[in-house]
Amino acid sequence: MTIKPLSQRQIYTMGVESLAARFQHFFDQTQDSPYIIQCAVAVLVRNALCTADFSFFAKELICSLFLTSHPDQLRPVRHLCVYFTDYFTPEEWQTVTTRLFKTNAEFLRLTQNTRTHIEKLKPFLYSTSRPVETKASLVSVFTDENGKRHGWTLSNVDPALTSQQCYDLLKILTSLSLFKKEGVRRFAQVIKAEITETNPRFNTLDDEDPAADWQESVQLEAVTETTELVPETVSIIDDAASDNNPVHSKSSPPDTGTQPVKKKPRLTLEDVKKRLTGRLPKKNNGKQQPPMTGKKKDRKRNKRK
């Protein structure tokens, strides 16, 4: 059965207790002490950058690895022991250095670069939780072993960290052989990084829910829009057409006789307009008008004059 290694996402997103249990489970399955020690260094970097408390993470496990693992097994990572000096008592620390290095001179020589680099970072590596007023994220850019750039973002960081402190902490990741993608180490060189403050736009858990106000405003706008889409002239014309078309009137009862009803020709919109303006005389239900006499023609002519 293949055991998946501890991933970058697990190390930088899981809580303290869950991550510690994951560390122990992975070691029980693999007995890979060098890998666990490097992962513990990555957690120290998280503790230094973030506001949460990961100080003295997995202390019992790390102490047992340095005190009981075979020195040859720890040889690739023995220079990393200086990250964990505060994990041990003075007597235990003496035992660790004696097991991993032949002489004190060898210890000083092999750990000189690491000790110099983390000398000013120790307070951050072991800091406890740091409450902040404003949430922030660290946006960084690295190159992998092949020189290809990629971005990495870490949330809930301390915005009070300086640019130099951020660079020095991210530089630690480049000394580890972790976080590989398709066999290529991702954190080979740090290019740049910046801290951006996070300003939340809204929170639906608050008493005043902006989503409710937004939904209400949308409904009101929809009603207003529907009302405006009904012009007055159209309704007047429709009513007139209905009055002069009893076949299509809502008040006309349906025909139930056996004889088919002869439908009158449907008035067009133009006819209705003319009738409303008095320009078109009403039809006399199909009856023929009697011819006008001479006197009627004279009266008609006088009216026109």
mmCIF file with all atom_site columns, C-alpha atoms in Angstrom, residues 8-126:
data_model
loop_
_atom_site.group_PDB
_atom_site.id
_atom_site.type_symbol
_atom_site.label_atom_id
_atom_site.label_alt_id
_atom_site.label_comp_id
_atom_site.label_asym_id
_atom_site.label_entity_id
_atom_site.label_seq_id
_atom_site.pdbx_PDB_ins_code
_atom_site.Cartn_x
_atom_site.Cartn_y
_atom_site.Cartn_z
_atom_site.occupancy
_atom_site.B_iso_or_equiv
_atom_site.pdbx_formal_charge
_atom_site.auth_seq_id
_atom_site.auth_comp_id
_atom_site.auth_asym_id
_atom_site.auth_atom_id
_atom_site.pdbx_PDB_model_num
ATOM 1   C CA . GLN A 1 8   ? 1.828  21.416 1.071  1.00 0.00 ? 8   GLN A CA 1
ATOM 2   C CA . ARG A 1 9   ? -1.914 21.948 1.411  1.00 0.00 ? 9   ARG A CA 1
ATOM 3   C CA . GLN A 1 10  ? -2.135 19.818 4.577  1.00 0.00 ? 10  GLN A CA 1
ATOM 4   C CA . ILE A 1 11  ? 0.805  21.501 6.268  1.00 0.00 ? 11  ILE A CA 1
ATOM 5   C CA . TYR A 1 12  ? -0.458 25.031 5.623  1.00 0.00 ? 12  TYR A CA 1
ATOM 6   C CA . THR A 1 13  ? -4.242 24.612 6.049  1.00 0.00 ? 13  THR A CA 1
ATOM 7   C CA . MET A 1 14  ? -4.932 21.907 8.682  1.00 0.00 ? 14  MET A CA 1
ATOM 8   C CA . GLY A 1 15  ? -5.431 22.689 12.359 1.00 0.00 ? 15  GLY A CA 1
ATOM 9   C CA . VAL A 1 16  ? -2.866 21.901 15.041 1.00 0.00 ? 16  VAL A CA 1
ATOM 10  C CA . GLU A 1 17  ? -4.397 18.701 16.416 1.00 0.00 ? 17  GLU A CA 1
ATOM 11  C CA . SER A 1 18  ? -5.399 17.253 13.037 1.00 0.00 ? 18  SER A CA 1
ATOM 12  C CA . LEU A 1 19  ? -1.984 17.976 11.551 1.00 0.00 ? 19  LEU A CA 1
ATOM 13  C CA . ALA A 1 20  ? -0.164 16.461 14.533 1.00 0.00 ? 20  ALA A CA 1
ATOM 14  C CA . ALA A 1 21  ? -2.235 13.280 14.183 1.00 0.00 ? 21  ALA A CA 1
ATOM 15  C CA . ARG A 1 22  ? -1.406 13.208 10.470 1.00 0.00 ? 22  ARG A CA 1
ATOM 16  C CA . PHE A 1 23  ? 2.301  13.494 11.274 1.00 0.00 ? 23  PHE A CA 1
ATOM 17  C CA . GLN A 1 24  ? 2.162  10.568 13.694 1.00 0.00 ? 24  GLN A CA 1
ATOM 18  C CA . HIS A 1 25  ? 0.156  8.410  11.306 1.00 0.00 ? 25  HIS A CA 1
ATOM 19  C CA . PHE A 1 26  ? 2.559  9.055  8.437  1.00 0.00 ? 26  PHE A CA 1
ATOM 20  C CA . PHE A 1 27  ? 5.588  8.196  10.556 1.00 0.00 ? 27  PHE A CA 1
ATOM 21  C CA . ASP A 1 28  ? 3.959  5.012  11.875 1.00 0.00 ? 28  ASP A CA 1
ATOM 22  C CA . GLN A 1 29  ? 3.394  3.905  8.283  1.00 0.00 ? 29  GLN A CA 1
ATOM 23  C CA . THR A 1 30  ? 6.750  4.924  6.760  1.00 0.00 ? 30  THR A CA 1
ATOM 24  C CA . GLN A 1 31  ? 9.309  5.415  9.560  1.00 0.00 ? 31  GLN A CA 1
ATOM 25  C CA . ASP A 1 32  ? 10.701 8.227  7.395  1.00 0.00 ? 32  ASP A CA 1
ATOM 26  C CA . SER A 1 33  ? 12.405 10.401 10.020 1.00 0.00 ? 33  SER A CA 1
ATOM 27  C CA . PRO A 1 34  ? 14.142 12.844 7.620  1.00 0.00 ? 34  PRO A CA 1
ATOM 28  C CA . TYR A 1 35  ? 10.888 13.634 5.879  1.00 0.00 ? 35  TYR A CA 1
ATOM 29  C CA . ILE A 1 36  ? 9.024  14.252 9.157  1.00 0.00 ? 36  ILE A CA 1
ATOM 30  C CA . ILE A 1 37  ? 11.777 16.581 10.389 1.00 0.00 ? 37  ILE A CA 1
ATOM 31  C CA . GLN A 1 38  ? 11.662 18.644 7.200  1.00 0.00 ? 38  GLN A CA 1
ATOM 32  C CA . CYS A 1 39  ? 7.866  18.877 7.458  1.00 0.00 ? 39  CYS A CA 1
ATOM 33  C CA . ALA A 1 40  ? 8.247  20.072 11.055 1.00 0.00 ? 40  ALA A CA 1
ATOM 34  C CA . VAL A 1 41  ? 10.563 22.873 9.833  1.00 0.00 ? 41  VAL A CA 1
ATOM 35  C CA . ALA A 1 42  ? 7.874  23.872 7.306  1.00 0.00 ? 42  ALA A CA 1
ATOM 36  C CA . VAL A 1 43  ? 5.377  24.077 10.182 1.00 0.00 ? 43  VAL A CA 1
ATOM 37  C CA . LEU A 1 44  ? 7.768  26.380 12.069 1.00 0.00 ? 44  LEU A CA 1
ATOM 38  C CA . VAL A 1 45  ? 7.724  28.673 9.037  1.00 0.00 ? 45  VAL A CA 1
ATOM 39  C CA . ARG A 1 46  ? 3.935  28.644 9.158  1.00 0.00 ? 46  ARG A CA 1
ATOM 40  C CA . ASN A 1 47  ? 4.023  29.516 12.859 1.00 0.00 ? 47  ASN A CA 1
ATOM 41  C CA . ALA A 1 48  ? 6.316  32.465 12.117 1.00 0.00 ? 48  ALA A CA 1
ATOM 42  C CA . LEU A 1 49  ? 4.224  33.826 9.257  1.00 0.00 ? 49  LEU A CA 1
ATOM 43  C CA . CYS A 1 50  ? 0.709  33.198 10.541 1.00 0.00 ? 50  CYS A CA 1
ATOM 44  C CA . THR A 1 51  ? -1.186 34.443 13.562 1.00 0.00 ? 51  THR A CA 1
ATOM 45  C CA . ALA A 1 52  ? -2.149 30.951 14.794 1.00 0.00 ? 52  ALA A CA 1
ATOM 46  C CA . ASP A 1 53  ? -0.111 29.107 17.435 1.00 0.00 ? 53  ASP A CA 1
ATOM 47  C CA . PHE A 1 54  ? 1.940  26.204 16.031 1.00 0.00 ? 54  PHE A CA 1
ATOM 48  C CA . SER A 1 55  ? 4.884  26.670 18.370 1.00 0.00 ? 55  SER A CA 1
ATOM 49  C CA . PHE A 1 56  ? 6.495  23.474 19.685 1.00 0.00 ? 56  PHE A CA 1
ATOM 50  C CA . PHE A 1 57  ? 4.472  21.524 17.146 1.00 0.00 ? 57  PHE A CA 1
ATOM 51  C CA . ALA A 1 58  ? 4.685  17.697 17.537 1.00 0.00 ? 58  ALA A CA 1
ATOM 52  C CA . LYS A 1 59  ? 7.333  18.143 20.219 1.00 0.00 ? 59  LYS A CA 1
ATOM 53  C CA . GLU A 1 60  ? 7.302  14.566 21.544 1.00 0.00 ? 60  GLU A CA 1
ATOM 54  C CA . LEU A 1 61  ? 7.582  13.040 18.077 1.00 0.00 ? 61  LEU A CA 1
ATOM 55  C CA . ILE A 1 62  ? 10.439 15.322 16.982 1.00 0.00 ? 62  ILE A CA 1
ATOM 56  C CA . CYS A 1 63  ? 12.396 14.766 20.204 1.00 0.00 ? 63  CYS A CA 1
ATOM 57  C CA . SER A 1 64  ? 12.058 11.000 19.895 1.00 0.00 ? 64  SER A CA 1
ATOM 58  C CA . LEU A 1 65  ? 13.308 11.108 16.280 1.00 0.00 ? 65  LEU A CA 1
ATOM 59  C CA . PHE A 1 66  ? 16.515 12.980 17.183 1.00 0.00 ? 66  PHE A CA 1
ATOM 60  C CA . LEU A 1 67  ? 17.128 10.894 20.320 1.00 0.00 ? 67  LEU A CA 1
ATOM 61  C CA . THR A 1 68  ? 16.323 7.392  19.037 1.00 0.00 ? 68  THR A CA 1
ATOM 62  C CA . SER A 1 69  ? 16.661 7.295  15.227 1.00 0.00 ? 69  SER A CA 1
ATOM 63  C CA . HIS A 1 70  ? 19.878 5.899  13.806 1.00 0.00 ? 70  HIS A CA 1
ATOM 64  C CA . PRO A 1 71  ? 22.433 8.704  13.155 1.00 0.00 ? 71  PRO A CA 1
ATOM 65  C CA . ASP A 1 72  ? 23.001 7.497  9.588  1.00 0.00 ? 72  ASP A CA 1
ATOM 66  C CA . GLN A 1 73  ? 19.302 7.853  8.867  1.00 0.00 ? 73  GLN A CA 1
ATOM 67  C CA . LEU A 1 74  ? 19.333 11.457 10.097 1.00 0.00 ? 74  LEU A CA 1
ATOM 68  C CA . ARG A 1 75  ? 22.550 12.372 8.315  1.00 0.00 ? 75  ARG A CA 1
ATOM 69  C CA . PRO A 1 76  ? 20.823 14.228 5.385  1.00 0.00 ? 76  PRO A CA 1
ATOM 70  C CA . VAL A 1 77  ? 18.930 16.484 7.813  1.00 0.00 ? 77  VAL A CA 1
ATOM 71  C CA . ARG A 1 78  ? 21.240 16.724 10.803 1.00 0.00 ? 78  ARG A CA 1
ATOM 72  C CA . HIS A 1 79  ? 21.967 20.402 10.112 1.00 0.00 ? 79  HIS A CA 1
ATOM 73  C CA . LEU A 1 80  ? 18.259 21.106 10.703 1.00 0.00 ? 80  LEU A CA 1
ATOM 74  C CA . CYS A 1 81  ? 18.527 20.135 14.362 1.00 0.00 ? 81  CYS A CA 1
ATOM 75  C CA . VAL A 1 82  ? 19.287 23.761 15.275 1.00 0.00 ? 82  VAL A CA 1
ATOM 76  C CA . TYR A 1 83  ? 15.677 24.680 14.469 1.00 0.00 ? 83  TYR A CA 1
ATOM 77  C CA . PHE A 1 84  ? 14.593 22.578 17.456 1.00 0.00 ? 84  PHE A CA 1
ATOM 78  C CA . THR A 1 85  ? 17.064 23.536 20.179 1.00 0.00 ? 85  THR A CA 1
ATOM 79  C CA . ASP A 1 86  ? 14.222 24.821 22.366 1.00 0.00 ? 86  ASP A CA 1
ATOM 80  C CA . TYR A 1 87  ? 12.511 21.415 22.153 1.00 0.00 ? 87  TYR A CA 1
ATOM 81  C CA . PHE A 1 88  ? 15.203 19.863 24.358 1.00 0.00 ? 88  PHE A CA 1
ATOM 82  C CA . THR A 1 89  ? 16.614 20.296 27.797 1.00 0.00 ? 89  THR A CA 1
ATOM 83  C CA . PRO A 1 90  ? 20.351 21.139 27.939 1.00 0.00 ? 90  PRO A CA 1
ATOM 84  C CA . GLU A 1 91  ? 21.174 17.490 28.728 1.00 0.00 ? 91  GLU A CA 1
ATOM 85  C CA . GLU A 1 92  ? 19.040 16.196 25.866 1.00 0.00 ? 92  GLU A CA 1
ATOM 86  C CA . TRP A 1 93  ? 20.547 18.724 23.462 1.00 0.00 ? 93  TRP A CA 1
ATOM 87  C CA . GLN A 1 94  ? 24.022 17.554 24.356 1.00 0.00 ? 94  GLN A CA 1
ATOM 88  C CA . THR A 1 95  ? 22.939 14.000 23.558 1.00 0.00 ? 95  THR A CA 1
ATOM 89  C CA . VAL A 1 96  ? 21.574 15.074 20.180 1.00 0.00 ? 96  VAL A CA 1
ATOM 90  C CA . THR A 1 97  ? 24.718 16.863 19.061 1.00 0.00 ? 97  THR A CA 1
ATOM 91  C CA . THR A 1 98  ? 26.911 13.992 20.264 1.00 0.00 ? 98  THR A CA 1
ATOM 92  C CA . ARG A 1 99  ? 24.876 11.434 18.298 1.00 0.00 ? 99  ARG A CA 1
ATOM 93  C CA . LEU A 1 100 ? 24.761 13.439 15.064 1.00 0.00 ? 100 LEU A CA 1
ATOM 94  C CA . PHE A 1 101 ? 28.252 15.002 14.958 1.00 0.00 ? 101 PHE A CA 1
ATOM 95  C CA . LYS A 1 102 ? 31.628 13.543 15.710 1.00 0.00 ? 102 LYS A CA 1
ATOM 96  C CA . THR A 1 103 ? 33.014 16.724 17.264 1.00 0.00 ? 103 THR A CA 1
ATOM 97  C CA . ASN A 1 104 ? 31.727 20.103 18.342 1.00 0.00 ? 104 ASN A CA 1
ATOM 98  C CA . ALA A 1 105 ? 33.802 21.704 15.568 1.00 0.00 ? 105 ALA A CA 1
ATOM 99  C CA . GLU A 1 106 ? 31.925 19.624 12.987 1.00 0.00 ? 106 GLU A CA 1
ATOM 100 C CA . PHE A 1 107 ? 28.630 20.710 14.507 1.00 0.00 ? 107 PHE A CA 1
ATOM 101 C CA . LEU A 1 108 ? 29.581 24.389 14.293 1.00 0.00 ? 108 LEU A CA 1
ATOM 102 C CA . ARG A 1 109 ? 30.870 24.066 10.736 1.00 0.00 ? 109 ARG A CA 1
ATOM 103 C CA . LEU A 1 110 ? 27.879 22.154 9.308  1.00 0.00 ? 110 LEU A CA 1
ATOM 104 C CA . THR A 1 111 ? 25.261 24.291 11.030 1.00 0.00 ? 111 THR A CA 1
ATOM 105 C CA . GLN A 1 112 ? 26.883 27.694 10.655 1.00 0.00 ? 112 GLN A CA 1
ATOM 106 C CA . ASN A 1 113 ? 24.795 28.871 7.685  1.00 0.00 ? 113 ASN A CA 1
ATOM 107 C CA . THR A 1 114 ? 21.556 27.670 9.218  1.00 0.00 ? 114 THR A CA 1
ATOM 108 C CA . ARG A 1 115 ? 22.271 29.161 12.634 1.00 0.00 ? 115 ARG A CA 1
ATOM 109 C CA . THR A 1 116 ? 23.216 32.504 11.102 1.00 0.00 ? 116 THR A CA 1
ATOM 110 C CA . HIS A 1 117 ? 20.090 32.604 8.949  1.00 0.00 ? 117 HIS A CA 1
ATOM 111 C CA . ILE A 1 118 ? 17.603 31.841 11.750 1.00 0.00 ? 118 ILE A CA 1
ATOM 112 C CA . GLU A 1 119 ? 19.312 33.790 14.531 1.00 0.00 ? 119 GLU A CA 1
ATOM 113 C CA . LYS A 1 120 ? 16.918 36.732 14.253 1.00 0.00 ? 120 LYS A CA 1
ATOM 114 C CA . LEU A 1 121 ? 13.944 34.578 13.247 1.00 0.00 ? 121 LEU A CA 1
ATOM 115 C CA . LYS A 1 122 ? 13.813 32.438 16.387 1.00 0.00 ? 122 LYS A CA 1
ATOM 116 C CA . PRO A 1 123 ? 11.252 34.672 18.168 1.00 0.00 ? 123 PRO A CA 1
ATOM 117 C CA . PHE A 1 124 ? 8.869  34.204 15.217 1.00 0.00 ? 124 PHE A CA 1
ATOM 118 C CA . LEU A 1 125 ? 9.515  30.498 14.802 1.00 0.00 ? 125 LEU A CA 1
ATOM 119 C CA . TYR A 1 126 ? 8.437  29.919 18.412 1.00 0.00 ? 126 TYR A CA 1
#
